[in-house]
mmCIF file of C-alpha atoms in Angstrom:
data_model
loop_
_atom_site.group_PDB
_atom_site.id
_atom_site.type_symbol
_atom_site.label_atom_id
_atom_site.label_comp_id
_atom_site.label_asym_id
_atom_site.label_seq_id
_atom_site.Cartn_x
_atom_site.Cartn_y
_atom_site.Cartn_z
ATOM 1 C CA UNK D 20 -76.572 4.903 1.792
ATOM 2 C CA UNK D 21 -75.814 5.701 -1.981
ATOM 3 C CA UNK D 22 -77.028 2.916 -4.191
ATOM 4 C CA UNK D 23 -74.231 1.481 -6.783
ATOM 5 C CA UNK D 24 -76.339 3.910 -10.169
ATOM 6 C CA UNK D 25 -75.956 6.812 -7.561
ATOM 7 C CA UNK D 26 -72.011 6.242 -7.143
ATOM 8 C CA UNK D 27 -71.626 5.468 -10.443
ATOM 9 C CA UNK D 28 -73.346 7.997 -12.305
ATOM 10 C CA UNK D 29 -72.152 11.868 -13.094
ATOM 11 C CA UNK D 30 -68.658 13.455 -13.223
ATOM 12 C CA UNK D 31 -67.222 12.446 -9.578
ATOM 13 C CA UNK D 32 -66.111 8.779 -10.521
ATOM 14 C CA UNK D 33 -63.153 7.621 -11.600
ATOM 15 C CA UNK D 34 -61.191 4.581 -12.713
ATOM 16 C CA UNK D 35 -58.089 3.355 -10.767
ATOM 17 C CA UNK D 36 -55.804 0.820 -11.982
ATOM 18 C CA UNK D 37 -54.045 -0.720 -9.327
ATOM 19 C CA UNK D 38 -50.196 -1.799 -10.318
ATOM 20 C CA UNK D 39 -50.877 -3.509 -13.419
ATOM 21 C CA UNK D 40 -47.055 -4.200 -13.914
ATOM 22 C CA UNK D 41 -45.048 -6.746 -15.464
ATOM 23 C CA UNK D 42 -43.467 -8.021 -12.205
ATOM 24 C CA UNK D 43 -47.152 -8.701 -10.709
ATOM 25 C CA UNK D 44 -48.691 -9.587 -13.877
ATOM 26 C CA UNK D 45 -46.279 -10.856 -16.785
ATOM 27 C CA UNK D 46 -45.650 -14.728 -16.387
ATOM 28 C CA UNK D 47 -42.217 -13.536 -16.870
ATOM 29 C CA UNK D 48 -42.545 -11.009 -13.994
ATOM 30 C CA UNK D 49 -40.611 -11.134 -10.473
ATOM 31 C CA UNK D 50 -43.691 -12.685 -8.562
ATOM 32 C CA UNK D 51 -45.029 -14.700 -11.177
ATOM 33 C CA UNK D 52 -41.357 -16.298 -11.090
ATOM 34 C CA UNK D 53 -40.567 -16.789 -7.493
ATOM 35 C CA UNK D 54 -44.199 -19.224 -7.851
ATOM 36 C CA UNK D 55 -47.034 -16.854 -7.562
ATOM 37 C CA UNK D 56 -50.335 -17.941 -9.410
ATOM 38 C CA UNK D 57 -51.149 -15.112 -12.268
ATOM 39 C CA UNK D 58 -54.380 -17.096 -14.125
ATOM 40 C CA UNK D 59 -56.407 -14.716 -12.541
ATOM 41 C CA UNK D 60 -54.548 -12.013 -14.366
ATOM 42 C CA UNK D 61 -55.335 -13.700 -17.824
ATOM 43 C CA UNK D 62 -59.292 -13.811 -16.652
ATOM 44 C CA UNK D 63 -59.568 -9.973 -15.286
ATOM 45 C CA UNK D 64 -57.683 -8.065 -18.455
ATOM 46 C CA UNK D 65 -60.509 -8.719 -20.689
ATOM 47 C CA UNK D 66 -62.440 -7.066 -18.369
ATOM 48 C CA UNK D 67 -60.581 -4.647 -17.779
ATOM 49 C CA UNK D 68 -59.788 -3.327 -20.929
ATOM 50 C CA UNK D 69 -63.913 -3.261 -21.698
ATOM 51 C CA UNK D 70 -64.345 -0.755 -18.408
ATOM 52 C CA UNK D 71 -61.105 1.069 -19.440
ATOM 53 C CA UNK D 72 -62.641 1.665 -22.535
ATOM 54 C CA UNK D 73 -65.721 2.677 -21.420
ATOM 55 C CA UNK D 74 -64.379 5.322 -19.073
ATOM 56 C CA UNK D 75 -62.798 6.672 -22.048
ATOM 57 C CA UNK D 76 -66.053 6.881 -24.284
ATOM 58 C CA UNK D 77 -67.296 9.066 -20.940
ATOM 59 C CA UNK D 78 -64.734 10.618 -20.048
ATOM 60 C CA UNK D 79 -64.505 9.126 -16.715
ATOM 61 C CA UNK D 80 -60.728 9.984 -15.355
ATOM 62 C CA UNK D 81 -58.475 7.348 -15.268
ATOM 63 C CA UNK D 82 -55.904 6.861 -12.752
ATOM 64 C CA UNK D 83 -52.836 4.429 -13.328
ATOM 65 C CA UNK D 84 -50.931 3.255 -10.074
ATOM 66 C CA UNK D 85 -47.476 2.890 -10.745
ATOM 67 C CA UNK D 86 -45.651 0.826 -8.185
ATOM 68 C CA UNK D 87 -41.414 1.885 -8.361
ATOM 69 C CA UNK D 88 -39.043 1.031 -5.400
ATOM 70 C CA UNK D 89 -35.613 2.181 -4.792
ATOM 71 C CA UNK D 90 -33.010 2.612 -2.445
ATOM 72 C CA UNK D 91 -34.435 5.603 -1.294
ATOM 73 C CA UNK D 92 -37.858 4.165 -0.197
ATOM 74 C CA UNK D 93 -36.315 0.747 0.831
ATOM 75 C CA UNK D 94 -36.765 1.300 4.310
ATOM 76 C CA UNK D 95 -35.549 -1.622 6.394
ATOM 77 C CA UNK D 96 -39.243 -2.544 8.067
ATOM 78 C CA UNK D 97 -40.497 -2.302 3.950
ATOM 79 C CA UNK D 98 -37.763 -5.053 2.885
ATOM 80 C CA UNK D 99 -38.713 -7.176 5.213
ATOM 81 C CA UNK D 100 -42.078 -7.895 3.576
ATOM 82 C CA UNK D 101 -43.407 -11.398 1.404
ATOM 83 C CA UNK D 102 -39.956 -12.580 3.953
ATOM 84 C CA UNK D 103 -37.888 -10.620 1.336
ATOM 85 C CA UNK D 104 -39.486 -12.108 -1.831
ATOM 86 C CA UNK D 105 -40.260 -9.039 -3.311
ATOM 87 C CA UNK D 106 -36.695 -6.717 -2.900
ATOM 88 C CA UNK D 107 -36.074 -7.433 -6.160
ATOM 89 C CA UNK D 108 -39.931 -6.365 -7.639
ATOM 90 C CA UNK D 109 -40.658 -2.990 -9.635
ATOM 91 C CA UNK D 110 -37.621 -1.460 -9.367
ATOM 92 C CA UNK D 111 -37.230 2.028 -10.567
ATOM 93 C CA UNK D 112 -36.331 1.855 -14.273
ATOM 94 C CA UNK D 113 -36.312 -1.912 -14.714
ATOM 95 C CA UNK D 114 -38.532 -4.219 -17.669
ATOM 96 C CA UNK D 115 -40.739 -5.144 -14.263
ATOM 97 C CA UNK D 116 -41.939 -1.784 -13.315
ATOM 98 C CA UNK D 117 -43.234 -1.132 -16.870
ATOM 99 C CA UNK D 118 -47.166 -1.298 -17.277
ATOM 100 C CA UNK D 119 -48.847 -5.026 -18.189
ATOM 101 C CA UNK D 120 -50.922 -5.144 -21.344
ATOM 102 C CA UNK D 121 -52.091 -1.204 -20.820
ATOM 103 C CA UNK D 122 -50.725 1.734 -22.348
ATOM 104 C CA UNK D 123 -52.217 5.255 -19.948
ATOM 105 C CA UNK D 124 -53.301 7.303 -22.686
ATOM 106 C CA UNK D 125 -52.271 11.233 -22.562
ATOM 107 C CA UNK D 126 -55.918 12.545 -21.044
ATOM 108 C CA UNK D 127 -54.735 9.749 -18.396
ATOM 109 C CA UNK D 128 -52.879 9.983 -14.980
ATOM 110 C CA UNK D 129 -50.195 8.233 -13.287
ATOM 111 C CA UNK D 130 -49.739 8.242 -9.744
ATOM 112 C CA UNK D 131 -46.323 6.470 -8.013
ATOM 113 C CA UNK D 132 -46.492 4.603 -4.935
ATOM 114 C CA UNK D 133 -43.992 3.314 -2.999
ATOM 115 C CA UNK D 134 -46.656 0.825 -0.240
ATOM 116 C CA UNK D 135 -49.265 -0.709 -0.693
ATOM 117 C CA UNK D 136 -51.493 1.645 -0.780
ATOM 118 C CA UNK D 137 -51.640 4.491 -3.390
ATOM 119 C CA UNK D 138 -52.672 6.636 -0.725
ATOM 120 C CA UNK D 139 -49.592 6.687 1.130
ATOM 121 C CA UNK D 140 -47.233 9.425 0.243
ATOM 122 C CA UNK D 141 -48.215 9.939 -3.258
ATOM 123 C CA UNK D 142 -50.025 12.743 -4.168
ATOM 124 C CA UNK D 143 -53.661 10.385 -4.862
ATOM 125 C CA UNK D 144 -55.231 12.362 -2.551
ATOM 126 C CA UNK D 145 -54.899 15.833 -3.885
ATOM 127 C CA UNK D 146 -55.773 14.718 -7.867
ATOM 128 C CA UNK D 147 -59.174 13.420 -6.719
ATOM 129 C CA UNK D 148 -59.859 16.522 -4.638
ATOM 130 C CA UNK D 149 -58.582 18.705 -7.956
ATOM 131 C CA UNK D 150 -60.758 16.687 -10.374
ATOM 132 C CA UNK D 151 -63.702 16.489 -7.173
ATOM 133 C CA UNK D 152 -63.927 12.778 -7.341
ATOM 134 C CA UNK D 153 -66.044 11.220 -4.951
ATOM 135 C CA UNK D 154 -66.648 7.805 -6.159
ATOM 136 C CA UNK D 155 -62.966 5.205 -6.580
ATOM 137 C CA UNK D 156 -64.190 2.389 -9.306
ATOM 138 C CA UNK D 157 -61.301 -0.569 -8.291
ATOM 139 C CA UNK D 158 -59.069 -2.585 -10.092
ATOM 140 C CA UNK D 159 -56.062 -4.469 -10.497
ATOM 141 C CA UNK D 160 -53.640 -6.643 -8.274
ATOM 142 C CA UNK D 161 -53.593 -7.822 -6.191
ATOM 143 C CA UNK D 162 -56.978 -7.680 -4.689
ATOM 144 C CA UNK D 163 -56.421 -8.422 -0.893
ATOM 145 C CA UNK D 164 -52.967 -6.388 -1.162
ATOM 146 C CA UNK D 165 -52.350 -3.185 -3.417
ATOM 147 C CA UNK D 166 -56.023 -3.131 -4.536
ATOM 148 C CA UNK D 167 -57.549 -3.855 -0.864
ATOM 149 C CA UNK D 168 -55.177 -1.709 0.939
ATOM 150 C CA UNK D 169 -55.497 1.478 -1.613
ATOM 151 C CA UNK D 170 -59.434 1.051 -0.981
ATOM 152 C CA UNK D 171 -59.650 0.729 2.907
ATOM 153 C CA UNK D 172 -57.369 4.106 2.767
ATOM 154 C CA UNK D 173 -59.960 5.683 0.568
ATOM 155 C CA UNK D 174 -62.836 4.409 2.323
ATOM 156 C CA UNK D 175 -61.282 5.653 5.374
ATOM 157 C CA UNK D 176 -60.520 9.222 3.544
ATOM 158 C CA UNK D 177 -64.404 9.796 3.002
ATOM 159 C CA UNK D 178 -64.391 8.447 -1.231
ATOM 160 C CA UNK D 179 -67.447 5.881 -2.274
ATOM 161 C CA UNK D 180 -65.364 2.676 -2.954
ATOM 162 C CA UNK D 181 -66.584 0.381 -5.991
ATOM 163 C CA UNK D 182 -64.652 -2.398 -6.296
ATOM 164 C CA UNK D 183 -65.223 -3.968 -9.943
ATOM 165 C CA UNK D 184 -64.527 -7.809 -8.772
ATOM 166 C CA UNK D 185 -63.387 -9.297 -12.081
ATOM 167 C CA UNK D 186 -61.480 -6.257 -13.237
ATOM 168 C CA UNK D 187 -59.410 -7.483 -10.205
ATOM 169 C CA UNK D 188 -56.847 -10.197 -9.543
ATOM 170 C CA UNK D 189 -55.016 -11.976 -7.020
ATOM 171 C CA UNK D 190 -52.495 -14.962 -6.421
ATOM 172 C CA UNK D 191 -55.071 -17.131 -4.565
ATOM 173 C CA UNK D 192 -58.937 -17.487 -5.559
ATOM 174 C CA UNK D 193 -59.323 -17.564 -1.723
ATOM 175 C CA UNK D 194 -57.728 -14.217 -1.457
ATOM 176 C CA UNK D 195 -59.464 -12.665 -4.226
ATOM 177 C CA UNK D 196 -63.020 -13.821 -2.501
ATOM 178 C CA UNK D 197 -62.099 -12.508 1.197
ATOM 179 C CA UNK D 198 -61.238 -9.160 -0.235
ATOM 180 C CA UNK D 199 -64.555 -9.070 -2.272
ATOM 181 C CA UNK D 200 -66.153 -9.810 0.962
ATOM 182 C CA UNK D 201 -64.366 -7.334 2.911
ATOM 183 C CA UNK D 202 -65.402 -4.493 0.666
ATOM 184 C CA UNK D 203 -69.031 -5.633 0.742
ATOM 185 C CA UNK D 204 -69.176 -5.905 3.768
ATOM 186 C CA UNK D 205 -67.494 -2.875 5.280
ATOM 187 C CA UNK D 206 -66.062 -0.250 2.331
ATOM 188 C CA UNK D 207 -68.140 -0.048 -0.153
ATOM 189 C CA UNK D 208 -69.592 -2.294 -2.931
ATOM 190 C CA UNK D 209 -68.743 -4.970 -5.319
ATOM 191 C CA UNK D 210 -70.247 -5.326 -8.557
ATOM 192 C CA UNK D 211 -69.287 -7.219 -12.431
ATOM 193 C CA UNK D 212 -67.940 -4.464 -14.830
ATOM 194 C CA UNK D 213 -70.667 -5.450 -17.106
ATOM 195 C CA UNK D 214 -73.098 -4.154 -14.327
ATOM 196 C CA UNK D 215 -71.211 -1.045 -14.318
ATOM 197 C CA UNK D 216 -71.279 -0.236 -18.143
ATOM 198 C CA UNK D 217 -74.775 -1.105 -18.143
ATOM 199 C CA UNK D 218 -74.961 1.471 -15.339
ATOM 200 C CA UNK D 219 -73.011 3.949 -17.500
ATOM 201 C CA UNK D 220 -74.451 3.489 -21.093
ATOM 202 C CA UNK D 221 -78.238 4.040 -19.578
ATOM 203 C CA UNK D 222 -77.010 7.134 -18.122
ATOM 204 C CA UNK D 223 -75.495 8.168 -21.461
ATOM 205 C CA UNK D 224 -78.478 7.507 -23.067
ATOM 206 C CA UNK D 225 -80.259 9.988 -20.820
ATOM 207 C CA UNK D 226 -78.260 13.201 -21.044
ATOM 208 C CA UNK D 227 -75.265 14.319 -22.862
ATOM 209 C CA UNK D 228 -71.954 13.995 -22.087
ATOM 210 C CA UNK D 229 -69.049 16.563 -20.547
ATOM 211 C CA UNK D 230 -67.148 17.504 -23.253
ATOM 212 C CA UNK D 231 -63.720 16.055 -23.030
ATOM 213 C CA UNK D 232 -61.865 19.242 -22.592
ATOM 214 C CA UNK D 233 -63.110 19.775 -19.106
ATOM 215 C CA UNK D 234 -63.460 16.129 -17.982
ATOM 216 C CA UNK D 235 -59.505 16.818 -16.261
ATOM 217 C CA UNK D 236 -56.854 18.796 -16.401
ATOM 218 C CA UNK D 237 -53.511 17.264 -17.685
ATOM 219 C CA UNK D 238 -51.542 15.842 -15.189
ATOM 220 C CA UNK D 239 -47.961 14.823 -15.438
#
């Protein structure tokens, strides 16, 4: 088994954000209104934003997921779900679906989902095999839904899963901690993004970086 330097080091990691959206993350948001908890938000952006920013000095790839629903995906099992609470969340278009406190830059990549996971029926899949990622670094909300789900898939689809544990949030502390122990226990590993920039700045001080040109080409 890879140690956590081995997955995190070289060209074949990369950064996913996990709908980091107004409705899931803005106290004004859809969920944050119908009573969900969204401290944990407030605690994981900081850290977020330092491993965002990191990725960037490396050019590690970064991969915003970008929850939008419409009538066309509304499927009648898929409205059903949170007992209807979240019909109205992320719609196509609307204040809610826009990104939380992060702005993808243009090297970045945005991927739309429709589930839970970013996995299904998006084209997630074939952009890591293009940019030969092997390694998925974690984060964003909620951990034990969007975030969990998106990782089992990946796990499951043969990728290194690194879930960065407080570059992630959820509604509950109790279901932030089961997903953490999920992952470690089963998909992959958990570690502090501090640990993980330590990981990558020793690295950088070792050889040179890829020149940003071929770190990925532009997606739309």
């Amino acid at each position: 088994m890879k140690s956590l330097n081995q997955l995190m080091l070289g060209s074949k990691a990369a950064v996913i954000v996990v709908d980091v959206q107004n409705d899931y993350c803005h106290p004004e948001g859809a969920l944050p209104r119908a009573g969900c908890d969204v401290s944990g938000v407030a605690e994981m952006m900081p850290q977020l934003h330092k491993l965002l920013h990191s990725a960037r000095e490396l050019n590690v790839p970064i991969i915003f997921i970008q929850t939008l629903h419409e009538r066309a995906t509304d499927s009648e099992a898929w409205t059903t779900r949170s007992s209807g609470r979240s019909a109205q969340v992320c719609r196509r278009g609307s204040w809610g679906a826009e990104f939380y406190e992060i702005t993808p830059e243009a090297d970045d990549i945005i991927v739309n989902k429709h589930r839970y996971s970013a996995f299904v029926n998006t084209r997630l899949d074939s952009v890591l095999k293009t940019l030969k990622i092997e390694t998925l670094i974690m984060t964003g909300v909620s951990t034990n839904v969007c975030v969990e789900s998106t990782a089992r898939d990946g796990f499951m689809l043969d990728y290194h899963i690194v879930l960065a544990s407080d570059a992630c949030a959820s509604y509950s502390q109790t279901a932030h901690d089961m997903t953490l122990e999920n992952i470690e226990g089963y998909f992959g590993k958990v570690s502090e993004v501090a640990r993980l920039i330590d990981i990558w700045m020793d690295k950088k001080a070792e050889e040179p970086v890829r020149p940003k040109s071929a770190a990925h080409p532009a997606f739309g």
